[in-house]
Coordinates of C-alpha atoms in Angstrom, one line a residue:
X388 CA 5.2 22.7 -23.8
X389 CA 8.7 24.1 -23.4
X390 CA 10.5 23.8 -20.1
X391 CA 11.7 26.9 -18.4
X392 CA 15.3 27.4 -17.6
X393 CA 15.8 26.5 -14.0
X394 CA 17.9 24.5 -11.6
X395 CA 17.7 20.7 -12.5
X396 CA 14.6 19.1 -11.1
X397 CA 15.6 16.7 -8.4
X398 CA 14.2 13.2 -8.3
X399 CA 10.6 13.3 -7.1
X400 CA 10.8 10.0 -5.4
X401 CA 13.7 8.8 -3.3
X402 CA 14.7 5.2 -4.1
X403 CA 15.1 4.4 -0.4
X404 CA 11.5 5.5 0.3
X405 CA 9.6 4.5 -2.8
X406 CA 6.9 1.8 -2.5
X407 CA 4.5 0.6 -5.1
X408 CA 2.2 3.4 -6.1
X409 CA 4.1 5.9 -3.8
X410 CA 2.9 9.4 -4.4
X411 CA 5.6 11.5 -2.6
X412 CA 8.9 11.5 -0.9
X413 CA 8.8 10.1 2.7
X414 CA 11.6 10.7 5.2
X415 CA 14.3 8.1 4.7
X416 CA 13.8 5.7 7.6
X417 CA 17.5 5.2 8.1
X418 CA 18.1 8.9 8.9
X419 CA 17.9 10.1 12.5
X420 CA 15.9 13.3 13.4
X421 CA 19.3 15.1 13.7
X422 CA 20.4 13.9 10.3
X423 CA 17.1 15.0 8.8
X424 CA 17.4 18.5 10.4
X425 CA 20.9 18.7 9.0
X426 CA 19.5 17.9 5.6
X427 CA 17.2 20.9 5.8
X428 CA 20.0 23.2 6.9
X429 CA 22.2 21.9 4.1
X430 CA 19.5 22.9 1.6
X431 CA 19.8 26.5 2.8
X432 CA 23.3 26.6 1.5
X433 CA 22.3 25.3 -1.9
X434 CA 19.1 27.4 -2.1
X435 CA 19.3 30.4 0.3
X436 CA 15.9 31.2 1.8
X437 CA 16.1 34.8 0.6
X438 CA 16.1 33.7 -3.0
X439 CA 12.4 32.6 -2.7
X440 CA 11.5 36.3 -2.6
X441 CA 12.7 36.8 -6.2
X442 CA 10.3 37.0 -9.0
X443 CA 10.8 38.2 -12.6
X444 CA 9.5 36.6 -15.8
X445 CA 12.0 34.2 -17.1
X446 CA 13.5 34.8 -20.6
X447 CA 11.2 33.3 -23.1
X448 CA 8.3 33.0 -20.7
X449 CA 5.3 31.4 -22.4
X450 CA 2.4 33.6 -23.4
X451 CA -0.2 33.0 -20.7
X452 CA -3.0 33.1 -23.3
X453 CA -1.2 30.4 -25.3
X454 CA -1.1 28.2 -22.2
X455 CA -4.9 28.7 -21.7
X456 CA -5.4 27.8 -25.3
X457 CA -3.4 24.7 -24.9
X458 CA -5.7 23.6 -22.1
X459 CA -8.7 24.5 -24.1
X460 CA -7.7 22.1 -26.9
X461 CA -8.5 19.1 -24.7
X462 CA -11.8 20.5 -23.3
X463 CA -15.4 20.6 -24.4
X464 CA -15.3 23.4 -27.0
X465 CA -18.7 24.9 -26.3
X466 CA -17.9 25.2 -22.6
X467 CA -14.5 26.9 -22.9
X468 CA -16.0 30.4 -23.4
X469 CA -17.7 30.0 -20.0
X470 CA -14.3 29.4 -18.5
X471 CA -12.9 32.5 -20.0
X472 CA -16.0 34.5 -18.9
X473 CA -15.5 33.3 -15.3
X474 CA -11.8 34.2 -15.4
X475 CA -12.7 37.7 -16.7
X476 CA -14.6 38.6 -13.5
X477 CA -11.5 39.8 -11.7
X478 CA -7.8 39.3 -11.3
X479 CA -8.7 36.9 -8.5
X480 CA -10.9 34.7 -10.6
X481 CA -8.2 34.8 -13.3
X482 CA -5.7 33.6 -10.7
X483 CA -8.0 30.7 -9.7
X484 CA -8.2 29.6 -13.3
X485 CA -4.4 30.1 -14.0
X486 CA -2.9 27.1 -12.2
X487 CA -0.9 26.1 -15.4
X488 CA 0.4 29.6 -15.8
X489 CA 1.8 29.7 -12.3
X490 CA 3.1 26.2 -12.5
X491 CA 5.1 27.2 -15.6
X492 CA 6.4 30.3 -13.7
X493 CA 7.3 28.3 -10.5
X494 CA 9.3 25.9 -12.6
X495 CA 11.8 28.7 -13.2
X496 CA 12.2 29.7 -9.5
X497 CA 14.6 28.3 -6.9
X498 CA 13.7 25.0 -5.3
X499 CA 14.6 23.7 -1.9
X500 CA 15.0 20.1 -3.1
X501 CA 12.6 18.9 -0.4
X502 CA 9.5 17.3 -1.9
X503 CA 6.0 16.5 -0.6
X504 CA 2.7 15.5 -2.2
X505 CA 1.4 18.9 -3.5
X506 CA -2.1 20.0 -3.8
X507 CA -0.9 21.7 -7.0
X508 CA -3.6 24.5 -6.8
X509 CA -3.5 25.6 -3.2
X510 CA -5.2 29.0 -3.5
X511 CA -7.3 30.1 -0.6
X512 CA -10.6 29.2 -2.3
X513 CA -9.6 25.5 -2.5
X514 CA -9.9 25.1 1.2
X515 CA -13.2 24.6 3.0
X516 CA -15.4 22.5 5.3
X517 CA -17.0 19.2 4.6
X518 CA -18.5 16.3 6.5
X519 CA -16.3 13.2 7.2
X520 CA -17.7 9.7 7.0
X521 CA -17.9 9.8 10.8
X522 CA -20.2 12.9 10.4
X523 CA -17.8 15.4 11.8
X524 CA -17.4 18.8 10.2
X525 CA -13.7 19.4 9.4
X526 CA -11.6 22.0 7.5
X527 CA -9.2 20.9 4.9
X528 CA -8.0 21.3 1.3
X529 CA -10.9 20.3 -1.0
X530 CA -9.5 20.4 -4.6
X531 CA -6.9 17.9 -5.8
X532 CA -7.2 18.0 -9.6
X533 CA -3.6 19.1 -9.9
X534 CA -2.1 17.0 -7.0
X535 CA 1.4 15.8 -7.7
X536 CA 4.7 15.2 -5.9
X537 CA 7.0 18.3 -5.9
X538 CA 8.7 21.1 -4.0
X539 CA 6.6 22.0 -0.9
X540 CA 7.2 25.7 -1.4
X541 CA 5.2 25.7 -4.7
X542 CA 2.0 25.1 -2.7
X543 CA 2.9 27.7 -0.1
X544 CA 3.6 30.3 -2.8
X545 CA 0.4 29.5 -4.6
X546 CA -1.5 30.1 -1.3
X547 CA 0.2 33.3 -0.2
X548 CA 0.1 34.9 -3.6
X549 CA -3.7 34.2 -3.6
X550 CA -4.0 36.0 -0.3
X551 CA -2.4 39.1 -1.9
X552 CA -4.5 38.8 -5.1
X553 CA -7.7 38.5 -3.0
X554 CA -6.6 41.2 -0.7
X555 CA -6.2 43.6 -3.6
X556 CA -9.6 42.6 -4.8
X557 CA -11.0 43.5 -1.3
X558 CA -9.2 46.8 -1.3
X559 CA -6.7 46.0 1.6
X560 CA -3.7 48.3 1.9
X561 CA -0.2 47.1 1.1
X562 CA 0.6 47.0 4.9
X563 CA -2.5 44.9 5.5
X564 CA -1.7 42.5 2.7
X565 CA 1.9 42.2 4.1
X566 CA 0.6 41.3 7.5
X567 CA -1.8 38.7 6.1
X568 CA 0.9 37.0 4.1
X569 CA 3.5 37.2 6.9
X570 CA 1.0 35.7 9.3
X571 CA 0.3 32.8 6.9
X572 CA 4.0 32.1 6.2
X573 CA 4.8 32.2 9.9
X574 CA 1.9 29.9 10.7
X575 CA 3.2 27.4 8.1
X576 CA 6.6 27.4 9.6
X577 CA 5.3 27.2 13.2
X578 CA 3.0 24.3 12.3
X579 CA 5.8 22.4 10.5
X580 CA 8.0 22.7 13.5
X581 CA 5.2 21.4 15.6
X582 CA 4.7 18.4 13.3
X583 CA 8.5 17.8 13.2
X584 CA 8.3 17.1 16.9
X585 CA 5.4 14.7 16.7
X586 CA 5.3 11.0 16.1
X587 CA 4.2 9.7 12.7
X588 CA 0.8 8.7 14.0
X589 CA 0.3 12.0 15.7
X590 CA 0.9 13.8 12.4
X591 CA -1.5 11.4 10.7
X592 CA -4.3 11.9 13.2
X593 CA -4.0 15.8 13.3
X594 CA -7.0 17.6 11.9
X595 CA -9.0 20.8 12.2
X596 CA -12.3 20.4 13.8
X597 CA -13.9 23.5 12.4
X598 CA -15.9 24.5 15.5
X599 CA -12.8 24.2 17.7
X600 CA -10.9 26.3 15.1
X601 CA -13.5 29.1 15.2
X602 CA -13.4 29.0 19.0
X603 CA -9.6 29.5 18.8
X604 CA -10.0 32.6 16.6
X605 CA -12.6 34.3 18.8
X606 CA -10.2 36.9 20.1
X607 CA -9.1 37.8 16.6
X608 CA -12.6 38.1 15.1
X609 CA -15.4 40.6 15.8
X610 CA -18.8 39.5 17.0
X611 CA -20.2 40.1 13.5
X612 CA -17.5 37.9 12.0
X613 CA -18.1 35.2 14.5
X614 CA -21.9 35.3 13.8
X615 CA -21.1 35.1 10.1
X616 CA -18.9 32.0 10.7
X617 CA -21.6 30.3 12.8
X618 CA -24.1 31.0 10.0
X619 CA -21.7 29.6 7.4
X620 CA -21.3 26.3 9.4
X621 CA -25.1 26.0 9.8
X622 CA -25.4 26.6 6.0
X623 CA -22.7 24.0 5.3
X624 CA -24.7 21.3 7.2
X625 CA -27.7 22.0 4.9
X626 CA -25.7 21.3 1.8
X627 CA -26.3 17.6 1.7
X628 CA -27.7 15.0 -0.7
X629 CA -31.4 15.8 0.2
X630 CA -30.9 19.5 -0.6
X631 CA -29.2 18.6 -3.9
X632 CA -32.1 16.2 -4.6
X633 CA -34.8 18.9 -4.0
X634 CA -32.9 21.5 -6.0
X635 CA -31.6 19.5 -9.0
X636 CA -34.4 17.0 -9.7
X637 CA -38.0 16.8 -10.8
X638 CA -40.4 13.9 -11.2
X639 CA -41.1 12.9 -14.8
X640 CA -43.5 10.0 -15.5
X641 CA -43.1 8.9 -11.9
X642 CA -39.3 8.9 -12.0
X643 CA -36.8 11.3 -10.6
X644 CA -34.9 13.1 -13.3
X645 CA -32.2 15.8 -13.2
X646 CA -33.6 19.2 -14.2
X647 CA -32.2 20.7 -17.5
X648 CA -30.5 24.1 -17.1
X649 CA -28.3 24.5 -20.2
X650 CA -25.5 25.1 -20.7
X651 CA -24.7 24.6 -17.0
X652 CA -26.6 21.4 -16.5
X653 CA -27.6 19.2 -19.5
X654 CA -29.2 15.7 -18.9
X655 CA -27.6 12.9 -20.9
X656 CA -30.8 12.2 -22.9
X657 CA -30.9 15.9 -24.0
X658 CA -27.2 15.9 -24.8
X659 CA -27.1 12.6 -26.7
X660 CA -30.6 12.5 -28.3
X661 CA -31.7 9.1 -29.5
X662 CA -28.3 7.6 -28.6
X663 CA -28.6 8.3 -24.8
X664 CA -29.7 4.9 -23.7
X665 CA -26.7 3.2 -25.2
X666 CA -24.4 5.7 -23.5
X667 CA -26.2 5.2 -20.2
X668 CA -25.7 1.5 -20.4
X669 CA -22.0 2.1 -21.0
X670 CA -22.0 4.3 -17.9
X671 CA -23.6 1.5 -15.9
X672 CA -20.7 -0.7 -16.9
X673 CA -18.2 2.0 -16.0
X674 CA -19.8 2.1 -12.5
X675 CA -19.0 -1.5 -12.0
X676 CA -15.4 -0.7 -12.7
X677 CA -15.5 2.3 -10.3
X678 CA -16.9 0.2 -7.5
X679 CA -13.7 -1.9 -7.5
X680 CA -11.7 1.2 -6.5
X681 CA -13.6 1.5 -3.3
X682 CA -13.0 -0.2 0.0
X683 CA -15.1 -3.4 0.3
X684 CA -17.5 -2.0 2.9
X685 CA -18.2 1.1 0.8
X686 CA -18.5 -1.0 -2.3
X687 CA -21.3 -2.9 -0.5
X688 CA -23.0 0.3 0.5
X689 CA -22.9 1.6 -3.1
X690 CA -24.4 -1.6 -4.4
X691 CA -27.6 -0.7 -2.5
X692 CA -28.1 2.2 -4.9
X693 CA -29.3 2.1 -8.5
X694 CA -28.2 4.6 -11.2
X695 CA -31.3 6.7 -12.1
X696 CA -30.1 9.6 -14.2
X697 CA -27.0 11.4 -15.4
X698 CA -26.3 14.9 -16.6
X699 CA -23.3 17.1 -17.6
X700 CA -22.6 19.9 -15.1
X701 CA -20.3 22.9 -15.4
X702 CA -18.2 23.3 -12.2
X703 CA -15.7 25.8 -10.8
X704 CA -13.5 28.2 -12.7
X705 CA -10.3 26.5 -13.8
X706 CA -12.2 23.2 -14.3
X707 CA -14.7 24.6 -16.7
X708 CA -14.6 22.7 -20.0
X709 CA -13.3 19.4 -18.5
X710 CA -16.0 16.7 -18.6
X711 CA -17.9 16.7 -15.4
X712 CA -21.0 14.7 -14.8
X713 CA -23.5 14.3 -11.9
X714 CA -25.1 10.9 -11.4
X715 CA -28.4 10.5 -9.4
X716 CA -28.6 7.2 -7.5
X717 CA -31.7 6.0 -5.7
X718 CA -31.5 3.7 -2.7
X719 CA -34.4 2.0 -0.8
X720 CA -36.9 4.5 -2.2
X721 CA -37.2 8.1 -3.6
X722 CA -36.4 9.5 -0.2
X723 CA -32.9 7.9 -0.2
X724 CA -30.9 9.7 -3.0
X725 CA -27.2 10.1 -3.5
X726 CA -25.6 12.4 -6.0
X727 CA -22.1 11.5 -7.3
X728 CA -19.9 13.9 -9.2
X729 CA -17.9 12.2 -12.0
X730 CA -15.2 14.7 -12.9
X731 CA -12.6 14.3 -15.6
X732 CA -9.0 14.0 -14.5
X733 CA -6.4 15.2 -16.9
X734 CA -2.6 15.2 -16.4
X735 CA -1.6 17.6 -13.6
X736 CA -0.4 21.1 -14.7
X737 CA 2.8 20.2 -12.7
X738 CA 3.6 17.1 -14.7
X739 CA 5.4 18.9 -17.6
X740 CA 7.8 20.4 -15.1
X741 CA 8.3 17.5 -12.7
X742 CA 8.4 14.3 -14.8
X743 CA 6.0 11.6 -15.6
X744 CA 3.3 10.5 -13.1
X745 CA 3.6 7.2 -11.2
X746 CA 0.0 6.6 -12.1
X747 CA -1.3 5.5 -15.6
X748 CA -4.8 6.6 -14.7
X749 CA -5.1 10.4 -14.0
X750 CA -8.2 9.7 -11.8
X751 CA -6.2 7.4 -9.6
X752 CA -3.5 10.1 -9.3
X753 CA -6.1 12.5 -8.0
X754 CA -7.6 10.0 -5.6
X755 CA -4.2 8.8 -4.3
X756 CA -3.1 12.4 -3.7
X757 CA -6.3 13.3 -2.0
X758 CA -6.2 10.3 0.3
X759 CA -2.6 11.1 1.2
X760 CA -3.2 14.8 2.0
X761 CA -6.6 14.9 3.6
X762 CA -7.3 13.8 7.1
X763 CA -10.6 12.2 5.9
X764 CA -11.8 11.7 2.4
X765 CA -15.2 11.3 0.8
X766 CA -17.1 8.1 1.5
X767 CA -17.4 7.3 -2.2
X768 CA -14.0 8.6 -3.5
X769 CA -12.8 6.5 -6.3
X770 CA -11.8 6.5 -10.0
X771 CA -12.7 5.1 -13.4
X772 CA -11.6 5.1 -17.0
X773 CA -13.9 5.4 -20.0
X774 CA -12.2 3.6 -22.8
X775 CA -14.4 5.5 -25.3
X776 CA -15.8 8.8 -24.1
X777 CA -18.6 10.7 -25.9
X778 CA -15.9 12.2 -28.2
X779 CA -14.5 8.7 -29.0
X780 CA -11.4 9.2 -26.8
X781 CA -10.2 7.5 -23.6
X782 CA -11.0 9.6 -20.6
X783 CA -10.1 9.3 -16.9
X784 CA -12.4 10.4 -14.1
X785 CA -12.5 10.5 -10.3
X786 CA -15.8 10.1 -8.4
X787 CA -17.0 11.7 -5.1
X788 CA -20.2 12.9 -3.6
X789 CA -21.6 16.1 -5.1
X790 CA -22.6 17.6 -1.7
X791 CA -21.9 16.4 1.8
X792 CA -21.9 19.2 4.3
X793 CA -19.7 21.3 2.1
X794 CA -19.0 25.0 2.7
X795 CA -16.4 27.6 1.8
X796 CA -15.3 31.0 3.1
X797 CA -17.0 34.0 1.6
X798 CA -13.8 35.7 0.3
X799 CA -15.6 38.5 -1.5
X800 CA -17.0 39.9 1.8
X801 CA -14.1 38.9 4.2
X802 CA -12.7 41.7 6.2
X803 CA -9.0 42.3 6.9
X804 CA -8.8 40.7 10.3
X805 CA -10.9 37.7 9.1
X806 CA -8.4 37.3 6.2
X807 CA -5.5 37.2 8.7
X808 CA -7.2 34.4 10.6
X809 CA -8.3 32.5 7.5
X810 CA -4.8 32.7 6.0
X811 CA -3.4 31.2 9.2
X812 CA -5.9 28.4 9.1
X813 CA -5.2 27.6 5.5
X814 CA -1.4 27.7 6.1
X815 CA -1.7 25.3 9.1
X816 CA -3.8 23.0 7.1
X817 CA -1.3 23.0 4.2
X818 CA 1.6 22.3 6.6
X819 CA -0.3 19.4 8.1
X820 CA -1.0 18.0 4.6
X821 CA 2.6 18.3 3.6
X822 CA 3.8 16.7 6.8
X823 CA 1.9 13.6 6.0
X824 CA 4.0 12.9 2.9
X825 CA 7.2 14.8 3.3
X826 CA 10.1 15.3 5.7
X827 CA 8.6 17.7 8.3
X828 CA 11.9 17.8 10.2
X829 CA 13.9 18.8 7.1
X830 CA 11.4 21.4 6.0
X831 CA 11.1 22.9 9.4
X832 CA 14.9 23.1 9.6
X833 CA 15.1 24.8 6.2
X834 CA 12.4 27.4 7.1
X835 CA 13.9 28.1 10.6
X836 CA 12.5 30.1 13.4
X837 CA 13.5 33.5 12.1
X838 CA 11.7 35.8 9.6
X839 CA 14.0 35.5 6.6
X840 CA 12.0 32.9 4.8
X841 CA 8.6 34.5 5.7
X842 CA 9.7 37.9 4.4
X843 CA 10.9 36.3 1.2
X844 CA 7.5 34.7 0.7
X845 CA 5.8 38.0 1.3
X846 CA 8.0 39.7 -1.3
X847 CA 7.4 37.0 -3.8
X848 CA 3.6 37.1 -3.2
X849 CA 3.3 40.9 -3.9
X850 CA 5.5 40.6 -7.0
X851 CA 3.6 37.7 -8.4
X852 CA 0.3 39.5 -7.7
X853 CA 1.7 42.2 -10.0
X854 CA 2.4 39.5 -12.6
X855 CA -1.1 38.1 -12.3
X856 CA -2.6 41.6 -13.0
X857 CA -0.5 41.9 -16.1
X858 CA -1.6 38.4 -17.2
X859 CA -5.2 39.3 -16.5
X860 CA -4.9 42.3 -18.7
X861 CA -3.7 40.0 -21.5
X862 CA -6.9 38.0 -21.1
X863 CA -9.0 41.1 -21.3
X864 CA -7.2 42.2 -24.4
X865 CA -7.5 38.7 -26.0
X866 CA -11.3 38.8 -25.5
X867 CA -11.6 42.3 -26.8
X868 CA -9.6 41.5 -29.9
X869 CA -11.6 38.4 -30.7
X870 CA -8.7 36.0 -30.1
X871 CA -10.8 34.4 -27.4
X872 CA -14.5 34.1 -27.0
X873 CA -15.9 34.6 -23.5
X874 CA -19.4 34.0 -22.2
X875 CA -20.1 36.1 -19.1
X876 CA -22.7 36.0 -16.4
X877 CA -22.8 32.1 -16.1

């Protein structure tokens, strides 16, 4: 993949702050708060804040369809048309699946030089609620497939552009979209200034208790929107292991088995035929390796469960075609199930533009980034490597629970005022995630308290939404011409 012409990429890790396995730049401990603030202001001179509003395709910009085809080359061939079909639904679903396209574009834009652990795909549908191990319901980023150290503004631009793309999909006016994006950008800056004034532990402990967050938005939302939010929370609490068990399994010869629903869910015995038992035995061995990546107490808990069945399951939009499995585990009896998702981790879409990863195992990269950015991570979050996958190649995976009080905002029915509030919530959450790994004082100093940076972000977001629509049209044309095959309705 060719690099875009851009300012030289600064070192992702600072030698004064790097530790074994470090995932992002931490503030240099020898610098005082005043010196760190000066660092942020100095970055303004090198990369003026107004330049972040600029967007135009770089000379020699890669063909977006070629980038998608490059990704398809490493995916399950029969599933790739499903990915294209899901991206065809709208410019917004195209945007969700186009993380590599935007990463390539962002590589050609100005960079502040201040780095954090990035989500890498921080669009508004990659935030949501989930249950913590302490059984609290929190709001946080929930997708880390592309997590990587890099410029903090890349995540923010990915988020704010998604607000514009979704706003157009919902029919919001240009003025309304502008207000939504400005509100999100301002919230990010305000939150970062707040974190800049907190101690390290205060930043680490900060989180969004979702019920408290909704209470804080009560003046901004209508009674109907509040009722919808309360219903969504209630629904999230029902999305647990028992619901998945009742929905996804059946009893065959006295044993619980995952129900076949091809091509979206295909049990391993159906996928592999007579060879399935050998593969299942290999998976049991892989599980022993995965256990080692857990904390000792969680490892002991997992050992109380036995692997009962495995199936391939299609997930998401951008992830479709990567190898994703669900594993049914049974504990003390059939009323004590756990579903684990075993999802392939490939190199981050950011890696070609930011240098080699600190991690040899892509699954470990995902887990390390998730643990660093989230306030609380899944009880069974870990990673494994299959030395010989079903296609005979080495594959990396990360593991987590399939469902544990998970819920997401209903973007396709969200009204304008609700989107303003939701954008703010996502922006605060993103700032908090960045503050855990990066220099909040320097970033806050760079952004400043005025509106110059916010307005630049708003201008970029509208311009990039235009680009996204042009790229979406290319996908439509590629399918119509037969260059790409798309399966719709799945």
